[in-house]
Amino acid sequence: MRFKPFVEKYRPKNFKQVKGQGLAIGKLDRFMKTWPAKKACILHGPPGTGKTTLAYTLAYFLDREIFELNASDFRTKDKLNEVLRPALKQESLFKKNKIILIDEVDGIVADRGGLSELIYLIESSHFPVIITANDIWGSNFAALRKISELIPLGELDYRVIFSILEEICKLEGISVDRETLIAVAIKSKGDVRAAINDLQSLCSHNVSVLSERDKMESIFNVLRSVFKSPKPENVLDIFDKLDMPLDEVFLWIEENIPYEYQGKERVEELYKAVNALSMADVYRGRVRRQNYWRFFVYQSLLLSAGINIAKKKIYSSFTTYKRPTRVLKIWMSNQKNKHKKSVIIKYAKHSHMSKKKTAKEFFLLPYIINPDISHKLRLTEDEEKFLNELTEAHLPMIREKT
């Protein structure tokens, strides 16, 4: 049976299942009934309040296809045109109507041309457009607000979140005491998605407190569990037992995927594992760009359960896992170029040239810099040695040409 995160497994299928957002549902219903008076609506509010869920629930309720575009992945005018324009104009192959969902529109705020092009495309859309954003009140969004119906979603009360968690526990047939569920609901601060993810993590621990951690594991044991564990549920919390940043874990998994999935018969498994790794990298990038730390949950899920379910069957053969070499290669490259960079910086400052221009003319520096200039630049012994070695390496080539 394919593993599914609780947030996907228990995503509402109708508006009765959406709790705590009655006003937003009413406004969304009116928007659809009066469309195209306003071509788009903006569902805006804090993370985890159900913005994307409302859009999918609406599409499911109306039996419409939903075309989702994450704005942060298509930042330029050309990319938006290439992907969004056909979706806004062409009818679905499978259904008569569809809904266009533009998620995380905050992601294109700082990109030149992207937002104005989005507004232009929305105004010519043949289908309703639903936009989601955490914060819509920046000055850059003024024109977008003008053409859109604004639908705010507030943080959910902890009692509403508690009832959602309680219902999931009943459906899953798991027993979690009331005090723990209340603690999870309060800890989420109105973010129902975070609360559900915490509940799933809690259930995988099979304990009644959030802060409990098992003994630390070595990275090699963790890799073995991720790649070879028979059930994805077994590895959901695997990184909690590891004293290592998730970014570093990413490099270990990236390095060892080719060693785990070897041979022609495992090409499909390799593809699935690399695809999960790629999606984890997407969420890692969004964490860095948007400072939205909740995406760490998805990054962790993809690196653990996402990689785990790539295999078709359980393989008992032993695999020798290796340390990541990417960081080492970057370090070696930096070591190789560090003397060159430091000489460029010092000479550029001394000669009032830009570092870019100095770098282009760097091949001349070994012949220009004499002991007197070297003293003025305050070159270190290693930097002088580096320049001397360059001169000795280039002289035979110059003599041949002359």
PDB file of C-alpha atoms in Angstrom, residues 128 149 205 219 246 249:
ATOM      1  CA  PRO A 128     -11.586  31.329 -12.835  1.00  0.00           C
ATOM      2  CA  GLU A 149     -11.716  39.381  -5.012  1.00  0.00           C
ATOM      3  CA  HIS A 205       7.287   7.678  17.727  1.00  0.00           C
ATOM      4  CA  ILE A 219      24.522   8.326   9.392  1.00  0.00           C
ATOM      5  CA  LEU A 246      19.148  18.123   7.158  1.00  0.00           C
ATOM      6  CA  VAL A 249      21.810  14.518   5.224  1.00  0.00           C
TER       7      VAL A 249
END
